[in-house]
PDB file of C-alpha atoms in Angstrom:
ATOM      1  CA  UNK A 200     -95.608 -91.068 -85.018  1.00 50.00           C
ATOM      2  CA  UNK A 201     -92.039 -89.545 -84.037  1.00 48.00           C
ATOM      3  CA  UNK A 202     -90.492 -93.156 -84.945  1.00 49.00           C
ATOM      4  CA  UNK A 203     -92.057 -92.863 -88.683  1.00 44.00           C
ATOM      5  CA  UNK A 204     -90.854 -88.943 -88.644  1.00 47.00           C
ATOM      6  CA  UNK A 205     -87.226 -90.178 -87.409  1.00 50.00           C
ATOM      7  CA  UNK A 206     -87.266 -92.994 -90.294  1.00 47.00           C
ATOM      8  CA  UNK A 207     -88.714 -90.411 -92.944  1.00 47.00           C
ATOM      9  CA  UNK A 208     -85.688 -88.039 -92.029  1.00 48.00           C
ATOM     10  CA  UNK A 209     -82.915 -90.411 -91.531  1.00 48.00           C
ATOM     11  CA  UNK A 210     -81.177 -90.358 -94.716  1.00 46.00           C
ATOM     12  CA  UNK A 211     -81.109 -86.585 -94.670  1.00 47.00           C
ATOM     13  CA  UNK A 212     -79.681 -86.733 -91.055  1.00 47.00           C
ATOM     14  CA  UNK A 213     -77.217 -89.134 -91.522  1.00 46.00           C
ATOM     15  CA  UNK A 214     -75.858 -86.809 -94.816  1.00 44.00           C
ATOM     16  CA  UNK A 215     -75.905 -83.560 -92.384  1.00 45.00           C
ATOM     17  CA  UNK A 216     -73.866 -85.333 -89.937  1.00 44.00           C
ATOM     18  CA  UNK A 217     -71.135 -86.485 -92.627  1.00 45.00           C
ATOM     19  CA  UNK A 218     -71.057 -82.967 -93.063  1.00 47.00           C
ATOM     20  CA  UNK A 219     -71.099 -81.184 -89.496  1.00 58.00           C
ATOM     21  CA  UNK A 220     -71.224 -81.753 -85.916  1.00 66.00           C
ATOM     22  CA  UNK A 221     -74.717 -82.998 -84.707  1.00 80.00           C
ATOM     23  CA  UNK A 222     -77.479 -80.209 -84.296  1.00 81.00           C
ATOM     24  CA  UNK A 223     -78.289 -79.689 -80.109  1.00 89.00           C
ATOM     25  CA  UNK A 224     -81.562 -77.847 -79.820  1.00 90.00           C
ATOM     26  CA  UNK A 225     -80.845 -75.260 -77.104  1.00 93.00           C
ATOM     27  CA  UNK A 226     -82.884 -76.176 -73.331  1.00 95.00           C
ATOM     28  CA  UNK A 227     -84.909 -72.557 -73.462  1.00 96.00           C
ATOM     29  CA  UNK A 228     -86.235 -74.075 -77.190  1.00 97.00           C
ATOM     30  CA  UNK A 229     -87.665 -77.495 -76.002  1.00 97.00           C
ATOM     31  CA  UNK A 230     -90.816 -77.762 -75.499  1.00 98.00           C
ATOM     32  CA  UNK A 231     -91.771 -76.956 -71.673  1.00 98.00           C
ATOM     33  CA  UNK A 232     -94.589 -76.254 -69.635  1.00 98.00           C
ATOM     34  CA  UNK A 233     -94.029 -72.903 -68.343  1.00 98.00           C
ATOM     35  CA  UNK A 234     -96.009 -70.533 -66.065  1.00 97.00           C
ATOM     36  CA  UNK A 235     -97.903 -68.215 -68.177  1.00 95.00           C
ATOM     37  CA  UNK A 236    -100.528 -65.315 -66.555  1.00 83.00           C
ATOM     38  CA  UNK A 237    -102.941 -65.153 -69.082  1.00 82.00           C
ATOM     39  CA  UNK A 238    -106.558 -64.324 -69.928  1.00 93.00           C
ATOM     40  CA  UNK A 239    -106.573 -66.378 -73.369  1.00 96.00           C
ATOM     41  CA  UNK A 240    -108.605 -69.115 -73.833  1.00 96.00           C
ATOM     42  CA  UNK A 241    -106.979 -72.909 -73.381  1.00 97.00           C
ATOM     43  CA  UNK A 242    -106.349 -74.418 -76.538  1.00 98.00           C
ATOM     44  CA  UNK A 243    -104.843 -70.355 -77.934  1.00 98.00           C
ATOM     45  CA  UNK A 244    -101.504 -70.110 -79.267  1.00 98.00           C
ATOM     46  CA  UNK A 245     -99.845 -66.897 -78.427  1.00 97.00           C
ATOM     47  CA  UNK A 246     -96.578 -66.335 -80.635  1.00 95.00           C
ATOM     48  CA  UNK A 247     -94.210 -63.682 -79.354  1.00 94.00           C
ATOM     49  CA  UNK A 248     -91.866 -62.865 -82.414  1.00 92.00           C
ATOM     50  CA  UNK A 249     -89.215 -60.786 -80.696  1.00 91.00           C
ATOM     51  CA  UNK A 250     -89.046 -63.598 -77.481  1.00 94.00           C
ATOM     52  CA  UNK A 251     -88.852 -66.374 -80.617  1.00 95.00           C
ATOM     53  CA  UNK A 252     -91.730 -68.662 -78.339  1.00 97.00           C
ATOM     54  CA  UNK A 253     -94.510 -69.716 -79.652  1.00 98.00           C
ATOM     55  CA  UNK A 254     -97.053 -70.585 -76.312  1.00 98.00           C
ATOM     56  CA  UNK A 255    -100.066 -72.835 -76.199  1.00 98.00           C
ATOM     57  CA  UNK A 256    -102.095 -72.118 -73.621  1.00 98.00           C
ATOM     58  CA  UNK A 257    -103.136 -74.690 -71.118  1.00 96.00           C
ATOM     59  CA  UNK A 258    -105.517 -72.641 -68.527  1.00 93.00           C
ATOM     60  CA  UNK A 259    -105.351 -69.307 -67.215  1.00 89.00           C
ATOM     61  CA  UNK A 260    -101.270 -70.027 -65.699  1.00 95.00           C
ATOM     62  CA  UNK A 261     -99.655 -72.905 -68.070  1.00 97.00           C
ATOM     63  CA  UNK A 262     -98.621 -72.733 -71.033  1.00 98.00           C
ATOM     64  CA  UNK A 263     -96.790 -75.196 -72.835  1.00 98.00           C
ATOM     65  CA  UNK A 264     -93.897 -73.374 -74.903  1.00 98.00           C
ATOM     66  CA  UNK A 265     -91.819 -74.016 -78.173  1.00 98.00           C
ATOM     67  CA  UNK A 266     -88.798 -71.841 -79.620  1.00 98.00           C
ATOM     68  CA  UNK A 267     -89.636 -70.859 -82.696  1.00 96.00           C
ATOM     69  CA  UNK A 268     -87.793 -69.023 -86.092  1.00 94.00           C
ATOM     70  CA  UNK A 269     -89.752 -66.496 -87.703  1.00 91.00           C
ATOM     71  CA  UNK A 270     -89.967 -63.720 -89.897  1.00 80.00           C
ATOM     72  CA  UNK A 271     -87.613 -61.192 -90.725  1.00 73.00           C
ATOM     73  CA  UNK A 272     -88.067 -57.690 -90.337  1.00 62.00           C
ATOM     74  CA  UNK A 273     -90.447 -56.792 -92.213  1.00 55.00           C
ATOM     75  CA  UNK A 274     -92.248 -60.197 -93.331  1.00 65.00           C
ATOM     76  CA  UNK A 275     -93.806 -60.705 -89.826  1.00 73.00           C
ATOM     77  CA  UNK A 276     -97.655 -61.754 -89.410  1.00 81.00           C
ATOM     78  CA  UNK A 277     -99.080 -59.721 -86.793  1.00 89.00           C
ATOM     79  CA  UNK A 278    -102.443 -60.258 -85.093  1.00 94.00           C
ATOM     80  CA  UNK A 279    -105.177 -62.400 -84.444  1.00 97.00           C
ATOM     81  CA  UNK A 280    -105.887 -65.943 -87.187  1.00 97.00           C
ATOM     82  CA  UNK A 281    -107.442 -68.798 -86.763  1.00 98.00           C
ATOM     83  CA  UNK A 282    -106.145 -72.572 -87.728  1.00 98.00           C
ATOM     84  CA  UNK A 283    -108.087 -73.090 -90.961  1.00 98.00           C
ATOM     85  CA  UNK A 284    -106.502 -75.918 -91.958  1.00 97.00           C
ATOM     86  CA  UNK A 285    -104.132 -78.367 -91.106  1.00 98.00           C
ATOM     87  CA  UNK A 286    -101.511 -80.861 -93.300  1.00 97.00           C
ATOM     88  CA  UNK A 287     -99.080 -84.141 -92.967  1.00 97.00           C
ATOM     89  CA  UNK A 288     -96.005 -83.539 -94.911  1.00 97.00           C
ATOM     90  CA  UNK A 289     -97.432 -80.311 -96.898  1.00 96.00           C
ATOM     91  CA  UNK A 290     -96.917 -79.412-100.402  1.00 93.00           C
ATOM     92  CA  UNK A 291     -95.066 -76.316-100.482  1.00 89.00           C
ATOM     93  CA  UNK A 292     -95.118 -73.079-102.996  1.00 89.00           C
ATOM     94  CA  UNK A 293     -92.917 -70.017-102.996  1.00 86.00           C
ATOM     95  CA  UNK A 294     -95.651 -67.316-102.618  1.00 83.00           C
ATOM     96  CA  UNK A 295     -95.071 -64.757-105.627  1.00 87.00           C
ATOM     97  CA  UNK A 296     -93.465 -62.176-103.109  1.00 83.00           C
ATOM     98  CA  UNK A 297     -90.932 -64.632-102.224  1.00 83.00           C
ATOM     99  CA  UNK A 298     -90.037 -64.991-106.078  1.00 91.00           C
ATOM    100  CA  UNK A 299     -89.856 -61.322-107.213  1.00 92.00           C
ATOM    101  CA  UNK A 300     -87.415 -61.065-104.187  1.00 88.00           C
ATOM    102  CA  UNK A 301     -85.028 -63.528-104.679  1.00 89.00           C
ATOM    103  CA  UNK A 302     -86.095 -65.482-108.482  1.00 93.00           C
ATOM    104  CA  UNK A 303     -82.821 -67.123-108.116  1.00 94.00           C
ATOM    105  CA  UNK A 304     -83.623 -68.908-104.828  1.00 89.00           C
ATOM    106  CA  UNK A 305     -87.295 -69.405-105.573  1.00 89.00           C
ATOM    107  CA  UNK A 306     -88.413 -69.114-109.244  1.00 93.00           C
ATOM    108  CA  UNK A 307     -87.388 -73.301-109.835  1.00 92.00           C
ATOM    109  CA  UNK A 308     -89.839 -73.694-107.269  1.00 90.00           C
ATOM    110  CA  UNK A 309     -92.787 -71.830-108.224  1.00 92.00           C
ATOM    111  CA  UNK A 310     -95.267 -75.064-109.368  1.00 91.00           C
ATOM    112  CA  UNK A 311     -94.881 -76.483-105.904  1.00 91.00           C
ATOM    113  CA  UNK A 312     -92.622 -78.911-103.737  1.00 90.00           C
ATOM    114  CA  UNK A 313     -94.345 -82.732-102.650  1.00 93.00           C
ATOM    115  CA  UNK A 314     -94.033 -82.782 -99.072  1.00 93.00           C
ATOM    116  CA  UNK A 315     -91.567 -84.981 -97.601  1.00 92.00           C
ATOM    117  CA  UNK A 316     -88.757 -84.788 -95.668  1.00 89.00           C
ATOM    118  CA  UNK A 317     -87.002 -82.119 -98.097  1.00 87.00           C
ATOM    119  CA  UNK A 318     -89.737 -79.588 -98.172  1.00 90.00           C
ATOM    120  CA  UNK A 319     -89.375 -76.469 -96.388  1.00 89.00           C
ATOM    121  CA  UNK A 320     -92.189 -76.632 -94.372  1.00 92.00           C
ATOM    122  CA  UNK A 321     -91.202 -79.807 -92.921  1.00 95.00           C
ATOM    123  CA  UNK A 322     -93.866 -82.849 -91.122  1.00 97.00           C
ATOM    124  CA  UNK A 323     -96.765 -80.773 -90.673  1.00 98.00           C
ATOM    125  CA  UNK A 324     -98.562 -77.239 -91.338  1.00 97.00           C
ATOM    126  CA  UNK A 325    -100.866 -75.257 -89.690  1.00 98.00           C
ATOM    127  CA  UNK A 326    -102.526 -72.940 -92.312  1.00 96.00           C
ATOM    128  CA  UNK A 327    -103.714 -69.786 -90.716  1.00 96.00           C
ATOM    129  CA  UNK A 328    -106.497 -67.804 -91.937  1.00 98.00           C
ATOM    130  CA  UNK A 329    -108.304 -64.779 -90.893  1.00 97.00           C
ATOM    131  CA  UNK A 330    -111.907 -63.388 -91.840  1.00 96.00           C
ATOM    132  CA  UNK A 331    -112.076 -66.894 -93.322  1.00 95.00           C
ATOM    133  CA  UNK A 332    -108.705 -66.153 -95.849  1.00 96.00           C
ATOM    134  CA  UNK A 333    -105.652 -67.940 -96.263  1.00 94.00           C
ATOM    135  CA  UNK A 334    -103.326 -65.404 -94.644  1.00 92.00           C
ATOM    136  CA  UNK A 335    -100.136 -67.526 -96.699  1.00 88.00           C
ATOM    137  CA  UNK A 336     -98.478 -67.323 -93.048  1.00 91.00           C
ATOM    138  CA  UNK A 337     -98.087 -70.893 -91.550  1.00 93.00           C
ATOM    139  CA  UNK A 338     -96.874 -72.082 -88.253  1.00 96.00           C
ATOM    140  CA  UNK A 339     -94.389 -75.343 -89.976  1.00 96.00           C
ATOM    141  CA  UNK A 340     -91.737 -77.175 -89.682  1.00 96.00           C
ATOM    142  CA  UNK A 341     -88.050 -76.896 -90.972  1.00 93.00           C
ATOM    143  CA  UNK A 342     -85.545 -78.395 -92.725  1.00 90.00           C
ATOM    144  CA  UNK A 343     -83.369 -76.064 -90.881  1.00 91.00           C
ATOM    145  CA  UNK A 344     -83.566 -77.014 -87.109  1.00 94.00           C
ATOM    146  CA  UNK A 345     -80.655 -74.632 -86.409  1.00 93.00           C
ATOM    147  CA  UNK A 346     -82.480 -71.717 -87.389  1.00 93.00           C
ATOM    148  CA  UNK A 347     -85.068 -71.736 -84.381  1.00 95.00           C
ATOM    149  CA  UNK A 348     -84.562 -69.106 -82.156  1.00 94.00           C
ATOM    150  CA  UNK A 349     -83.904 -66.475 -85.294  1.00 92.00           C
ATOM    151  CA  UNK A 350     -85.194 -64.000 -87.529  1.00 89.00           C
ATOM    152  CA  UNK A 351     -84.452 -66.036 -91.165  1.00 84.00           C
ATOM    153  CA  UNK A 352     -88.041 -66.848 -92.628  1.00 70.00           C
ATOM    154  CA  UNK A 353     -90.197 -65.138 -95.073  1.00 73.00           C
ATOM    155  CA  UNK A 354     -92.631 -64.337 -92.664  1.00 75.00           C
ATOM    156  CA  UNK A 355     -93.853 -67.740 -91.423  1.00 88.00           C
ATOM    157  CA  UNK A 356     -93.056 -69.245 -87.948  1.00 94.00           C
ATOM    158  CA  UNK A 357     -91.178 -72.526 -88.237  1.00 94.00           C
ATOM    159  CA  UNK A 358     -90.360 -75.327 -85.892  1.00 97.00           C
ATOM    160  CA  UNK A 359     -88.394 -78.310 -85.133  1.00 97.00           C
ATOM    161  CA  UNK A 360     -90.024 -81.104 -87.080  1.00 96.00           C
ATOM    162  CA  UNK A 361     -90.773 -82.980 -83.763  1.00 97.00           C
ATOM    163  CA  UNK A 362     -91.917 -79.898 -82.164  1.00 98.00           C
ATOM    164  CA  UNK A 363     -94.714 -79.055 -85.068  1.00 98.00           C
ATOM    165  CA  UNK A 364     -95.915 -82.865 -84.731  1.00 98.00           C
ATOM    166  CA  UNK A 365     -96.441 -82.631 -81.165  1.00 98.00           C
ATOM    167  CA  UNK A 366     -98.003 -79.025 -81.732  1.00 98.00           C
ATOM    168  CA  UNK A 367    -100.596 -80.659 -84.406  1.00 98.00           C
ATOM    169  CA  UNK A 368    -101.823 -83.478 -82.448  1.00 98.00           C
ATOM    170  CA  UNK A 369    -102.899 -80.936 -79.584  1.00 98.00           C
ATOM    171  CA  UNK A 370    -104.412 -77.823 -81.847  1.00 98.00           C
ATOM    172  CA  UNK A 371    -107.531 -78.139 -83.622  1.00 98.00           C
ATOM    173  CA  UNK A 372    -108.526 -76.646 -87.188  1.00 98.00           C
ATOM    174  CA  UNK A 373    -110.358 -73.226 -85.309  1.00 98.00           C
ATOM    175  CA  UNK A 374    -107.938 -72.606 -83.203  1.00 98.00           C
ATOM    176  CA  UNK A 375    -107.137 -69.227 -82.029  1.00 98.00           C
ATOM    177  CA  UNK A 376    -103.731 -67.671 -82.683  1.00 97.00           C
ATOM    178  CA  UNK A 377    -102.413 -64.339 -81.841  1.00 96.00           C
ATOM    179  CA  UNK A 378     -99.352 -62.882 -82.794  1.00 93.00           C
ATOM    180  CA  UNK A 379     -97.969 -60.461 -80.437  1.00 92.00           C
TER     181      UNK A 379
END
């Protein structure tokens, strides 16, 4: 799976690093197993916005941790969702908010972006929903790997391509996340 996501993304790569120095995610941002004292359930994902780490949790002390860019003040989900849905290479839309805020960014955009290795929310999506709604928040990935460990999205918490693909193939649609 990360060989087809490294041959999906290797023309866009090899453009970026025409252009500037190769991107070196930080240690603290790669995924780890860290200690974690918690009384969540395994299989949770706990997202702490202000630490930028989004946690999965393994059993009551594990966790297994990814640095994470999210919303800016402001734009933040906060609370408890579940994983309604899940998606390979999503389709992406500008919500409406996004396009009365900035119509020159986002207004070209509004029927939609094919997923693919341009598309903002990157090689996979986690949709999250709550009381059985789509929230519009969505744990992703980027086409903007140096943005992890910031405050730069529109409320959504994005990853390192490789990152969400490992995330996905260990969270199930139903799984609990809280954001802190």
């Amino acid at each position: 799976m990360a060989g087809l996501l490294a041959a999906a993304l290797a023309p866009r790569a090899a453009s970026a690093a025409k252009s500037k120095k190769k991107f070196v995610v930080q240690p603290e941002f790669r995924p780890q197993y860290v200690s974690f004292d918690s009384s969540y359930a395994p299989g949770t994902i706990v997202i702490d916005p202000r630490g930028r780490f989004l946690y999965l949790i393994e059993d009551g002390f594990t966790a297994r941790r990814y640095g994470v860019g999210v919303g800016r003040a402001g734009r933040v989900f906060r609370g408890a969702a579940k994983v309604g849905r899940k998606e390979e290479w999503p389709r992406w839309t500008p919500t409406k908010g996004m396009i009365r805020r900035q119509p020159e960014k986002y207004a070209r955009y509004a029927g939609g972006v094919a997923g693919g290795p341009h598309n903002p929310l990157g090689a996979r999506a986690l949709y999250l929903y709550r009381n059985g709604r789509d929230t519009h928040y969505r744990i992703h990935g980027t086409t903007e790997p140096w943005t992890i460990g910031r405050a730069v999205s529109n409320g959504c918490i994005r990853m390192i391509n490789d990152h969400v693909v490992d995330l996905y193939a260990r969270v199930p649609v139903g799984a609990r996340v809280v954001v802190l």
